CSV table of C-alpha atoms in Angstrom, one decimal:
chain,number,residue,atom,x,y,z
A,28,UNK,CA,0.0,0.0,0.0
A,29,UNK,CA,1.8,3.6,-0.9
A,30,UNK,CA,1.7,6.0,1.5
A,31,UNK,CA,-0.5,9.1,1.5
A,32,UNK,CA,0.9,12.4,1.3
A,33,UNK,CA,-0.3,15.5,1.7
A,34,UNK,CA,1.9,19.2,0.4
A,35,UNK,CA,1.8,22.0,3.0
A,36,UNK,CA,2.2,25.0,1.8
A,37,UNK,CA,2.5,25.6,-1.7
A,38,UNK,CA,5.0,28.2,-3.3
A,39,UNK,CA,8.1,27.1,-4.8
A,40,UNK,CA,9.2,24.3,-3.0
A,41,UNK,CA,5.8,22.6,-2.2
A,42,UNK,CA,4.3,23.2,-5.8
A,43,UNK,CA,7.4,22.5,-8.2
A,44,UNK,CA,9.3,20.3,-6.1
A,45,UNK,CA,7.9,18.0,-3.6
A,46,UNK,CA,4.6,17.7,-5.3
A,47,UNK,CA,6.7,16.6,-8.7
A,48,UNK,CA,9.2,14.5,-6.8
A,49,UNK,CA,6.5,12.8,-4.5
A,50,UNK,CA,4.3,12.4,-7.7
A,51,UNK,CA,6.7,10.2,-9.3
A,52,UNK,CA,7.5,7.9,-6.3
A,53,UNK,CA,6.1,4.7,-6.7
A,54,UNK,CA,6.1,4.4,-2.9
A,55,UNK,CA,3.4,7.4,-2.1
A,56,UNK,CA,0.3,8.8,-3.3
A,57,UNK,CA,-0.3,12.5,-2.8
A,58,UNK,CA,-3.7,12.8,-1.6
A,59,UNK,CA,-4.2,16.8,-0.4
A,60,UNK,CA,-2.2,20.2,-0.7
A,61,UNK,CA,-2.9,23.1,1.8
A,62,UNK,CA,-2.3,26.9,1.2
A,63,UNK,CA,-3.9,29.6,3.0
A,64,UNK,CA,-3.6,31.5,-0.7
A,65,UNK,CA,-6.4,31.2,-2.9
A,66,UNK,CA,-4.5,31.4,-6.5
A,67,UNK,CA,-1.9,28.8,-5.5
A,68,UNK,CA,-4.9,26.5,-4.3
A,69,UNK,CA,-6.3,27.1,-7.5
A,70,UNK,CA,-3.1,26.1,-9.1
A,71,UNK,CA,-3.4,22.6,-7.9
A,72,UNK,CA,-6.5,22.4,-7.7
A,73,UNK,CA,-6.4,23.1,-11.7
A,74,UNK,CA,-3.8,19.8,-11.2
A,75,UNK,CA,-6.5,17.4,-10.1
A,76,UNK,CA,-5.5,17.9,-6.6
A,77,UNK,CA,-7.5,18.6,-3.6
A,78,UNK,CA,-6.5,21.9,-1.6
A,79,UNK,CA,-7.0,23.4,2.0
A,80,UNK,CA,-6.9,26.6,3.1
A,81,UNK,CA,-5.3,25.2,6.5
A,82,UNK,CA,-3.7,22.0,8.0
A,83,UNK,CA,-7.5,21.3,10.5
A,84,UNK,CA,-9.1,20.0,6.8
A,85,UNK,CA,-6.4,17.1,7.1
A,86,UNK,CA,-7.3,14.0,9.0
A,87,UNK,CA,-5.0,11.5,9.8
A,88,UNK,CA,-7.4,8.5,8.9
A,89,UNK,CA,-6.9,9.7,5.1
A,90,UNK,CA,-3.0,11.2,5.6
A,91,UNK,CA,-0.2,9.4,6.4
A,92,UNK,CA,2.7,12.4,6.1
A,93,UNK,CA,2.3,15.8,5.3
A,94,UNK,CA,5.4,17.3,3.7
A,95,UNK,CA,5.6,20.4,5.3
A,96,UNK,CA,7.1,23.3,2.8
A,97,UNK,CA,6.2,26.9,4.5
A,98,UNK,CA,8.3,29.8,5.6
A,99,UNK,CA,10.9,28.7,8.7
A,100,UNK,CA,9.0,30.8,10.5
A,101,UNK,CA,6.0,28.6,10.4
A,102,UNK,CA,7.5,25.6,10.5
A,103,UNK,CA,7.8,24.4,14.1
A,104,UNK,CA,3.9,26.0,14.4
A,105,UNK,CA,2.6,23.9,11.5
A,106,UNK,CA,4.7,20.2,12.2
A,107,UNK,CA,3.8,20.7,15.7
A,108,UNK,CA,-0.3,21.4,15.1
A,109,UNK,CA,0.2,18.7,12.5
A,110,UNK,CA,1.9,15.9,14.8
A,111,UNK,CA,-0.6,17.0,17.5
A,112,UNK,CA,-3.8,15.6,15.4
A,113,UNK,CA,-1.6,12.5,14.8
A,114,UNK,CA,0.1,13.1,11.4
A,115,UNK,CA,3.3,12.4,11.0
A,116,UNK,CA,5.8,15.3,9.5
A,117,UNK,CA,8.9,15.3,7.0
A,118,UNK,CA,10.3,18.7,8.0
A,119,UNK,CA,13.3,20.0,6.1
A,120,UNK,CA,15.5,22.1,7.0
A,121,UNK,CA,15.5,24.7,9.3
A,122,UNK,CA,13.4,22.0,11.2
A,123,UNK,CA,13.5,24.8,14.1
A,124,UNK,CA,14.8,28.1,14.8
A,125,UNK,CA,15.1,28.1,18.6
A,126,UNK,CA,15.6,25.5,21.5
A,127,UNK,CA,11.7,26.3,22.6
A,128,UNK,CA,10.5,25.4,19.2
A,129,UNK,CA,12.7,22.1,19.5
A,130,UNK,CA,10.9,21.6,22.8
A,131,UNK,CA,7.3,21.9,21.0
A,132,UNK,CA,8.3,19.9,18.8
A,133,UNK,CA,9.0,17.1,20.9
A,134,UNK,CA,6.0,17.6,23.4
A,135,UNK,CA,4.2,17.2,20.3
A,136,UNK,CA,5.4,13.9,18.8
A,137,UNK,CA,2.6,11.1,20.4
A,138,UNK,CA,-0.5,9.6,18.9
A,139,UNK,CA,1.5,7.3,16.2
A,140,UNK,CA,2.8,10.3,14.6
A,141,UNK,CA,6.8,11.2,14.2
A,142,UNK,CA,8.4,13.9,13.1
A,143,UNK,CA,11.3,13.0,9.9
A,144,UNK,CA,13.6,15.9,9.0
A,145,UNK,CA,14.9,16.1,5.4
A,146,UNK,CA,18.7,16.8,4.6
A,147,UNK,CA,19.1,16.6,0.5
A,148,UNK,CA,23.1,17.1,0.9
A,149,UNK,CA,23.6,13.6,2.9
A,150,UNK,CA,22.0,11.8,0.0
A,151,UNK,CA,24.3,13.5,-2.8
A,152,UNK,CA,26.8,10.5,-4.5
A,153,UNK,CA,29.5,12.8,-4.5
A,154,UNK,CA,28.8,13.1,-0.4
A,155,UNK,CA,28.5,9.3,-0.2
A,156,UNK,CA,32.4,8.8,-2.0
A,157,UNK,CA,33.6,11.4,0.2
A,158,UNK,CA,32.2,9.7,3.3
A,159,UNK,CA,34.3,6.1,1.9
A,160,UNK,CA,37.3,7.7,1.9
A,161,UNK,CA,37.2,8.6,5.7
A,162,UNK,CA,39.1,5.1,7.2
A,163,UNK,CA,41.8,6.0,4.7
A,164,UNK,CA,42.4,9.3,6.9
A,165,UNK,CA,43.4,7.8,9.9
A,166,UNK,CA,42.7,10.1,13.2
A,167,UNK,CA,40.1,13.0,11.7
A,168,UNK,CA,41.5,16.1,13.1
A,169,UNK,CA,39.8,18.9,10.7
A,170,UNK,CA,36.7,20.0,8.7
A,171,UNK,CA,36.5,22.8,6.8
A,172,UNK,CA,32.6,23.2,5.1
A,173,UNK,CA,31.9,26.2,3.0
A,174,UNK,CA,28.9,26.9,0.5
A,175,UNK,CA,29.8,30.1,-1.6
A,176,UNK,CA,27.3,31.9,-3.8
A,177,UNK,CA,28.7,34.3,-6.1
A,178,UNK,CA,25.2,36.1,-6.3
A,179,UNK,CA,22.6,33.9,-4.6
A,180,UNK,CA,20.5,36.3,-1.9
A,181,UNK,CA,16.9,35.1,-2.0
A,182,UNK,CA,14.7,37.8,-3.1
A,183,UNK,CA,16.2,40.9,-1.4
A,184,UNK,CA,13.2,42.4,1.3
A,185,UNK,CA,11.4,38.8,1.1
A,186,UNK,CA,10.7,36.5,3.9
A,187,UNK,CA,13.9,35.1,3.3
A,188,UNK,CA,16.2,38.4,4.3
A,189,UNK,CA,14.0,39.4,7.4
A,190,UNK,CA,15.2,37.7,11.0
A,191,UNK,CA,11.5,37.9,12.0
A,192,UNK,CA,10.4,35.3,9.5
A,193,UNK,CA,13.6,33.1,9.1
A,194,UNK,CA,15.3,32.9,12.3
A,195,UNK,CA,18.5,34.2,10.2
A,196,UNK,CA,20.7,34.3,7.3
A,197,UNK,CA,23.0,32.7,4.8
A,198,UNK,CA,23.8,30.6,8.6
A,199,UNK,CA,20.3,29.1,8.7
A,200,UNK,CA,19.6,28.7,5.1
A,201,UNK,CA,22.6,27.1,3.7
A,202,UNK,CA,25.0,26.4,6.9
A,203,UNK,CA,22.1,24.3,8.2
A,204,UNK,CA,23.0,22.1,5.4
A,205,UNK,CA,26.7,22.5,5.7
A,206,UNK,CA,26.1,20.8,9.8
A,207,UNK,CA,23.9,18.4,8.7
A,208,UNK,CA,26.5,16.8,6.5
A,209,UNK,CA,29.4,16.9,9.1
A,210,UNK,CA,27.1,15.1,11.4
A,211,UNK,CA,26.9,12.4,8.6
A,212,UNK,CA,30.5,12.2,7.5
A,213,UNK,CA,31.6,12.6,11.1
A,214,UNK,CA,28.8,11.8,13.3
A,215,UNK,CA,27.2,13.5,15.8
A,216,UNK,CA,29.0,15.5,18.7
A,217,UNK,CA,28.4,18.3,21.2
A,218,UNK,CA,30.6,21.4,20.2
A,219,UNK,CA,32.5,22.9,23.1
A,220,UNK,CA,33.5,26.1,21.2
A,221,UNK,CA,31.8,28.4,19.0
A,222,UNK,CA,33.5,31.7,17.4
A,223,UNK,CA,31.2,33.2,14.8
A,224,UNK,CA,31.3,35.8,12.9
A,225,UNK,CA,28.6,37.2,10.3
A,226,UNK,CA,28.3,40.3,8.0
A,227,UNK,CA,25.9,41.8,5.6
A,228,UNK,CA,27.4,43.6,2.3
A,229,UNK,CA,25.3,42.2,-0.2
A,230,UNK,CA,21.8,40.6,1.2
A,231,UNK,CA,19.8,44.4,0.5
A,232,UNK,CA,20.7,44.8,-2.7
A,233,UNK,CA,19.1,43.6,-6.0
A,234,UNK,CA,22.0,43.2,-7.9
A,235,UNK,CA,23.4,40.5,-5.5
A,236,UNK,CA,20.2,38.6,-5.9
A,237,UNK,CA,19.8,34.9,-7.0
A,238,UNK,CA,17.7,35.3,-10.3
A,239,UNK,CA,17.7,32.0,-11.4
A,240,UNK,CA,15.1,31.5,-8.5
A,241,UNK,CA,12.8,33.8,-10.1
A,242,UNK,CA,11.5,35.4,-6.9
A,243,UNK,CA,9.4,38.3,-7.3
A,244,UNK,CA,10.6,41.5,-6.6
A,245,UNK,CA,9.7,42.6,-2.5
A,246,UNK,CA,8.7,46.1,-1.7
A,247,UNK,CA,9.6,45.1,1.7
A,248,UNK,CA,12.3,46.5,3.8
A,249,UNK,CA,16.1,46.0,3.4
A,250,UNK,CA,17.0,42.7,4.9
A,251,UNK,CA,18.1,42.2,8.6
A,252,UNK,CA,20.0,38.7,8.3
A,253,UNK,CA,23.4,38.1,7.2
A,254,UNK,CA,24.8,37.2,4.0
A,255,UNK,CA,28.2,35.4,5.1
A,256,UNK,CA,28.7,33.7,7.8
A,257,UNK,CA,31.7,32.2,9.0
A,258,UNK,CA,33.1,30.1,12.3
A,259,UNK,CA,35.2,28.4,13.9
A,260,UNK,CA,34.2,25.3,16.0
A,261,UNK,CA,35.7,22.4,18.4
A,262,UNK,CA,33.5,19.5,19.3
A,263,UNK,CA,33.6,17.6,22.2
A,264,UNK,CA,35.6,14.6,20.6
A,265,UNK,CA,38.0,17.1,19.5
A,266,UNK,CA,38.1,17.5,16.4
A,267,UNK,CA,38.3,21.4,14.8
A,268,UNK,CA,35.8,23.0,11.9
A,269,UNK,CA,35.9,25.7,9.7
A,270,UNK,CA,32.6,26.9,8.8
A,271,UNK,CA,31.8,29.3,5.6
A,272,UNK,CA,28.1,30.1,4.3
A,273,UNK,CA,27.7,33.1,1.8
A,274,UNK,CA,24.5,33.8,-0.3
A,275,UNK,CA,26.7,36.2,-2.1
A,276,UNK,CA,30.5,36.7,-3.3
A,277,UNK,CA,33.0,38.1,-5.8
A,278,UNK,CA,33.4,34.1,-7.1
A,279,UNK,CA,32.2,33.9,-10.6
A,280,UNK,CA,30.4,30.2,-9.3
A,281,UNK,CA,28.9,28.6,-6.7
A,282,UNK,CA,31.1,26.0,-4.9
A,283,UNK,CA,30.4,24.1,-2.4
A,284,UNK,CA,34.0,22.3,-0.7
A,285,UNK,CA,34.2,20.0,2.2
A,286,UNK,CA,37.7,19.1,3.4
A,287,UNK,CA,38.3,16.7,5.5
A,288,UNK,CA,41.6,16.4,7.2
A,289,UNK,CA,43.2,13.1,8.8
A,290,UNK,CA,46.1,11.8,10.1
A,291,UNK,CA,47.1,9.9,7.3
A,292,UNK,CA,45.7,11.8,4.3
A,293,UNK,CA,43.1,14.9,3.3
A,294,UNK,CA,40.0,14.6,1.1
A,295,UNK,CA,38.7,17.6,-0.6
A,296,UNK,CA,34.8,17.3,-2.9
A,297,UNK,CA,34.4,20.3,-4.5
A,298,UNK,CA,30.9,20.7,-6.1
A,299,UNK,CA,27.8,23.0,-6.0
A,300,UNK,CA,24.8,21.8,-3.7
A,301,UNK,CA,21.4,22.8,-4.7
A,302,UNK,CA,19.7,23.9,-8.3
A,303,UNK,CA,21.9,26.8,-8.9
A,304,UNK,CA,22.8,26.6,-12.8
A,305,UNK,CA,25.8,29.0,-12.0
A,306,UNK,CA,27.6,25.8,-10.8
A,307,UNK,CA,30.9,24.1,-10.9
A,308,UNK,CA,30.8,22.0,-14.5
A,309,UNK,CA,31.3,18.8,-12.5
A,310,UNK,CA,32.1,17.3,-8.9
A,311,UNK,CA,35.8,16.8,-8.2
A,312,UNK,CA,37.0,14.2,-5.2
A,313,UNK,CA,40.7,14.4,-4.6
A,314,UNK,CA,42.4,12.4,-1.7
A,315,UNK,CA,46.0,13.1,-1.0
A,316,UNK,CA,48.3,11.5,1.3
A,317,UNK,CA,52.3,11.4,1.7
A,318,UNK,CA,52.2,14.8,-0.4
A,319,UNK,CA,50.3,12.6,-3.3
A,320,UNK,CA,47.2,13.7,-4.9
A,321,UNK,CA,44.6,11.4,-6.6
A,322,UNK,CA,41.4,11.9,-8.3
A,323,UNK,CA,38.6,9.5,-6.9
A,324,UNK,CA,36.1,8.5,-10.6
A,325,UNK,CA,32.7,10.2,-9.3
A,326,UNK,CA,29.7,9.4,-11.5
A,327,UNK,CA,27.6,12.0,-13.1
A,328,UNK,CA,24.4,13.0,-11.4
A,329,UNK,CA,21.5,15.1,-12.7
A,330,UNK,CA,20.8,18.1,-10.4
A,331,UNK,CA,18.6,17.9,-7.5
A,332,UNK,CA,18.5,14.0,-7.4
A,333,UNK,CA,19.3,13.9,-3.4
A,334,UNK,CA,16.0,15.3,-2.9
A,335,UNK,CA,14.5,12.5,-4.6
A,336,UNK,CA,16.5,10.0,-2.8
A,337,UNK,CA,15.2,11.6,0.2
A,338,UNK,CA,12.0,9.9,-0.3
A,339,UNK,CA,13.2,6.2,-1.3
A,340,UNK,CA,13.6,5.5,2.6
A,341,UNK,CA,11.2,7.1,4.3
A,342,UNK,CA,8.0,4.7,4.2
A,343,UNK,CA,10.3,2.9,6.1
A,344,UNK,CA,11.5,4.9,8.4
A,345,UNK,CA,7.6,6.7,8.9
A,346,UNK,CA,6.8,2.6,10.0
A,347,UNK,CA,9.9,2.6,12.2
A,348,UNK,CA,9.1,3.4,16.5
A,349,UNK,CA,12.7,3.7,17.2
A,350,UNK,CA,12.8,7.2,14.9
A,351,UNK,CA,10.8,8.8,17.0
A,352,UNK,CA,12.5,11.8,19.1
A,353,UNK,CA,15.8,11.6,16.4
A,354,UNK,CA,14.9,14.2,14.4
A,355,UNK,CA,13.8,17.0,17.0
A,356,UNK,CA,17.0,15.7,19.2
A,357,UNK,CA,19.6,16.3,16.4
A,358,UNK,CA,17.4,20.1,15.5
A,359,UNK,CA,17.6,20.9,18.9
A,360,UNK,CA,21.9,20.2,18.4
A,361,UNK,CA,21.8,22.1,15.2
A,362,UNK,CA,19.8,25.0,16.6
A,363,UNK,CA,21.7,25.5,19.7
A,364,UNK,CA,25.0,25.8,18.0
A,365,UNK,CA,23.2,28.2,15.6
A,366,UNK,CA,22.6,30.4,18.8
A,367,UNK,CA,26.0,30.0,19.8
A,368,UNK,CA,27.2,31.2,16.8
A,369,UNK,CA,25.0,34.3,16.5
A,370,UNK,CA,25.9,35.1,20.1
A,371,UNK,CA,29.4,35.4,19.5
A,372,UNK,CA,29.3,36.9,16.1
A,373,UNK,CA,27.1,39.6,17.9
A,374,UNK,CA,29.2,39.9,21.1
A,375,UNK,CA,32.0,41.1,18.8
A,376,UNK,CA,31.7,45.4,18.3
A,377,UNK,CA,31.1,46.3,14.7
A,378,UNK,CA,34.4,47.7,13.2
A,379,UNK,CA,34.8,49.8,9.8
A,380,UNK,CA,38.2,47.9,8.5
A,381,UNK,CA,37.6,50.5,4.9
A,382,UNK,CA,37.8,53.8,7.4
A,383,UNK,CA,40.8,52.6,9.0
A,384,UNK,CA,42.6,51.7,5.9
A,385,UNK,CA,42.0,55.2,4.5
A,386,UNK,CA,43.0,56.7,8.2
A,387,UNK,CA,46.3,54.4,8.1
A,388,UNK,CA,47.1,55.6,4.3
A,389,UNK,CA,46.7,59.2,4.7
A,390,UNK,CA,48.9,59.2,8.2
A,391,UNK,CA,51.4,57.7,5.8
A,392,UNK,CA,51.1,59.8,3.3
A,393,UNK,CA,51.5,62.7,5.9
């Protein structure tokens, strides 16, 4: 029997992704949308599917999982009014944006319902190689994770770019990913130390925007969030990570790079995550040891599979007891070390490096 699926919310992500990609699975059967706007429930509507204005029109008698796809802001609020009338959610990320929505989440998990969180990076091939060449490395001692945009802010003045709404920045959007593949490559592990550091050149204007999303333009104010972020971390099991997320840059592509760095050898994926077509022409693994350097065969994949591979296991895991509480457990990790990060990035007084330059130059000149 395939699983019943319902869309919430139904913009970008809802309607031309998981709809498509959940359509096409032999494993499910999507069964309702919901979207409190009228036009985009008449968009599916217009597909042959049935739509609700709200998530209380879905009963868990005709639902198995609701896909929930609505602004972060929302999305501890809707999975947790969801799991409460005993439908289970796949979340992706940010599955939270504070430790008291993790909480929620987890007093609402109960009446046969779990909560899933979806990471599309994990399930890249490229990611998969990387993570086989770790027991080559010997003693891991070093990450370094970085997702670099060279113009990639989401829809400057939109939901995206405004703290209220998102919980943050380039940080939440793409260093969420960025954390939720070294927990796969390396595990899971409490971070004892977290220096952050976050600035905002690009995110309010239009020029540094991601048009290949074709977002419509926002008459909304500037953004509030950060563009770049970038940290330093040590976990618990002592290993150290460098951590770089930019929606915007002076690159002429976006690259994603994850480095891993052993006792016995460094391997180094360079790629692009996501649907960006400004991308990298191909995904290069390297593994060098005993100043060496090889090229690991990686084998071509279309763009934005590992969202579809999202999907192949999770019948299996929604029928699995033992998943409950993983999902908010690892979130409320992931958030915490977000709000770490933020703390120390904001503890740290704003400087103007370009004044000081000009100060330094003209005293020289003098």
């Amino acid at each position: 029997m395939r699983v019943r699926a319902a869309v919430v919310g139904l913009g970008w992500a809802g309607r031309d992704l998981w709809l498509r990609l959940l359509r096409e699975h032999k494993d499910f059967e999507v069964v309702a949308g919901v979207d409190p706007d009228p036009d985009s429930r008449a968009a599916a509507v217009a597909t042959g599917l049935r739509a609700h204005p709200t998530v209380d029109a879905l009963d868990p008698g005709t639902v198995d999982i609701a896909v929930v796809a609505v602004p972060n802001h929302l999305h501890a609020e809707v999975a947790a009014a969801l799991l409460r009338r005993g439908i289970s959610v796949f979340l992706e990320k940010p599955v939270c944006l504070t430790t008291a929505e993790a909480d929620a989440l987890a007093a609402a998990e109960g009446n046969g319902a779990v909560l899933l969180a979806g990471s599309a990076a994990a399930h890249r091939g490229d990611i998969r190689e990387l993570s086989g060449l770790l027991p080559r490395l010997g003693r891991i001692r070093h990450a370094d994770l970085s997702w670099v945009r060279a113009r990639g802010v989401p829809q400057p003045g939109g939901w995206f770019t405004q703290r209220s709404r998102a919980g943050g920045g380039a940080l939440v959007d793409l260093g969420w990913h960025l954390l939720d593949v070294l927990a796969f490559l390396l595990g899971p592990a409490p971070v004892a130390q977290v220096i952050g550091s976050i600035s905002d050149d690009f995110v309010s204007s239009r020029a540094w925007s991601a048009t290949w999303r074709e977002d419509q333009l926002s008459d909304a104010p500037t953004g509030d969030v950060e563009d770049t972020a970038r940290g330093f971390l040590v976990r618990e099991d002592g290993i150290s990570v460098s951590l770089r997320a930019s929606w915007a840059s002076h690159e002429a592509l976006d690259g994603s790079v994850i480095t891993i760095e052993g006792s016995d050898g460094t391997a180094r994926l360079h790629c692009t995550f996501g649907f960006s077509p400004n991308r990298a022409p191909e995904s290069v693994l390297t593994l060098t040891q005993d100043g060496s350097t090889q090229r690991i065969p990686l084998a071509a994949e279309p763009i934005g599979i590992e969202y579809g591979r999202q999907l192949d296991g999770l019948a299996r895991l929604l029928a699995d007891p033992g998943r409950r509480g993983q999902a908010v457990a690892q979130a409320r990790s992931t958030v915490r070390l977000i709000e770490s990060f933020y703390a120390s990035a904001r503890a740290a007084p704003p400087v103007d490096h370009a004044s000081e330059f000009t100060a330094h130059k003209e005293v020289r000149i003098a």
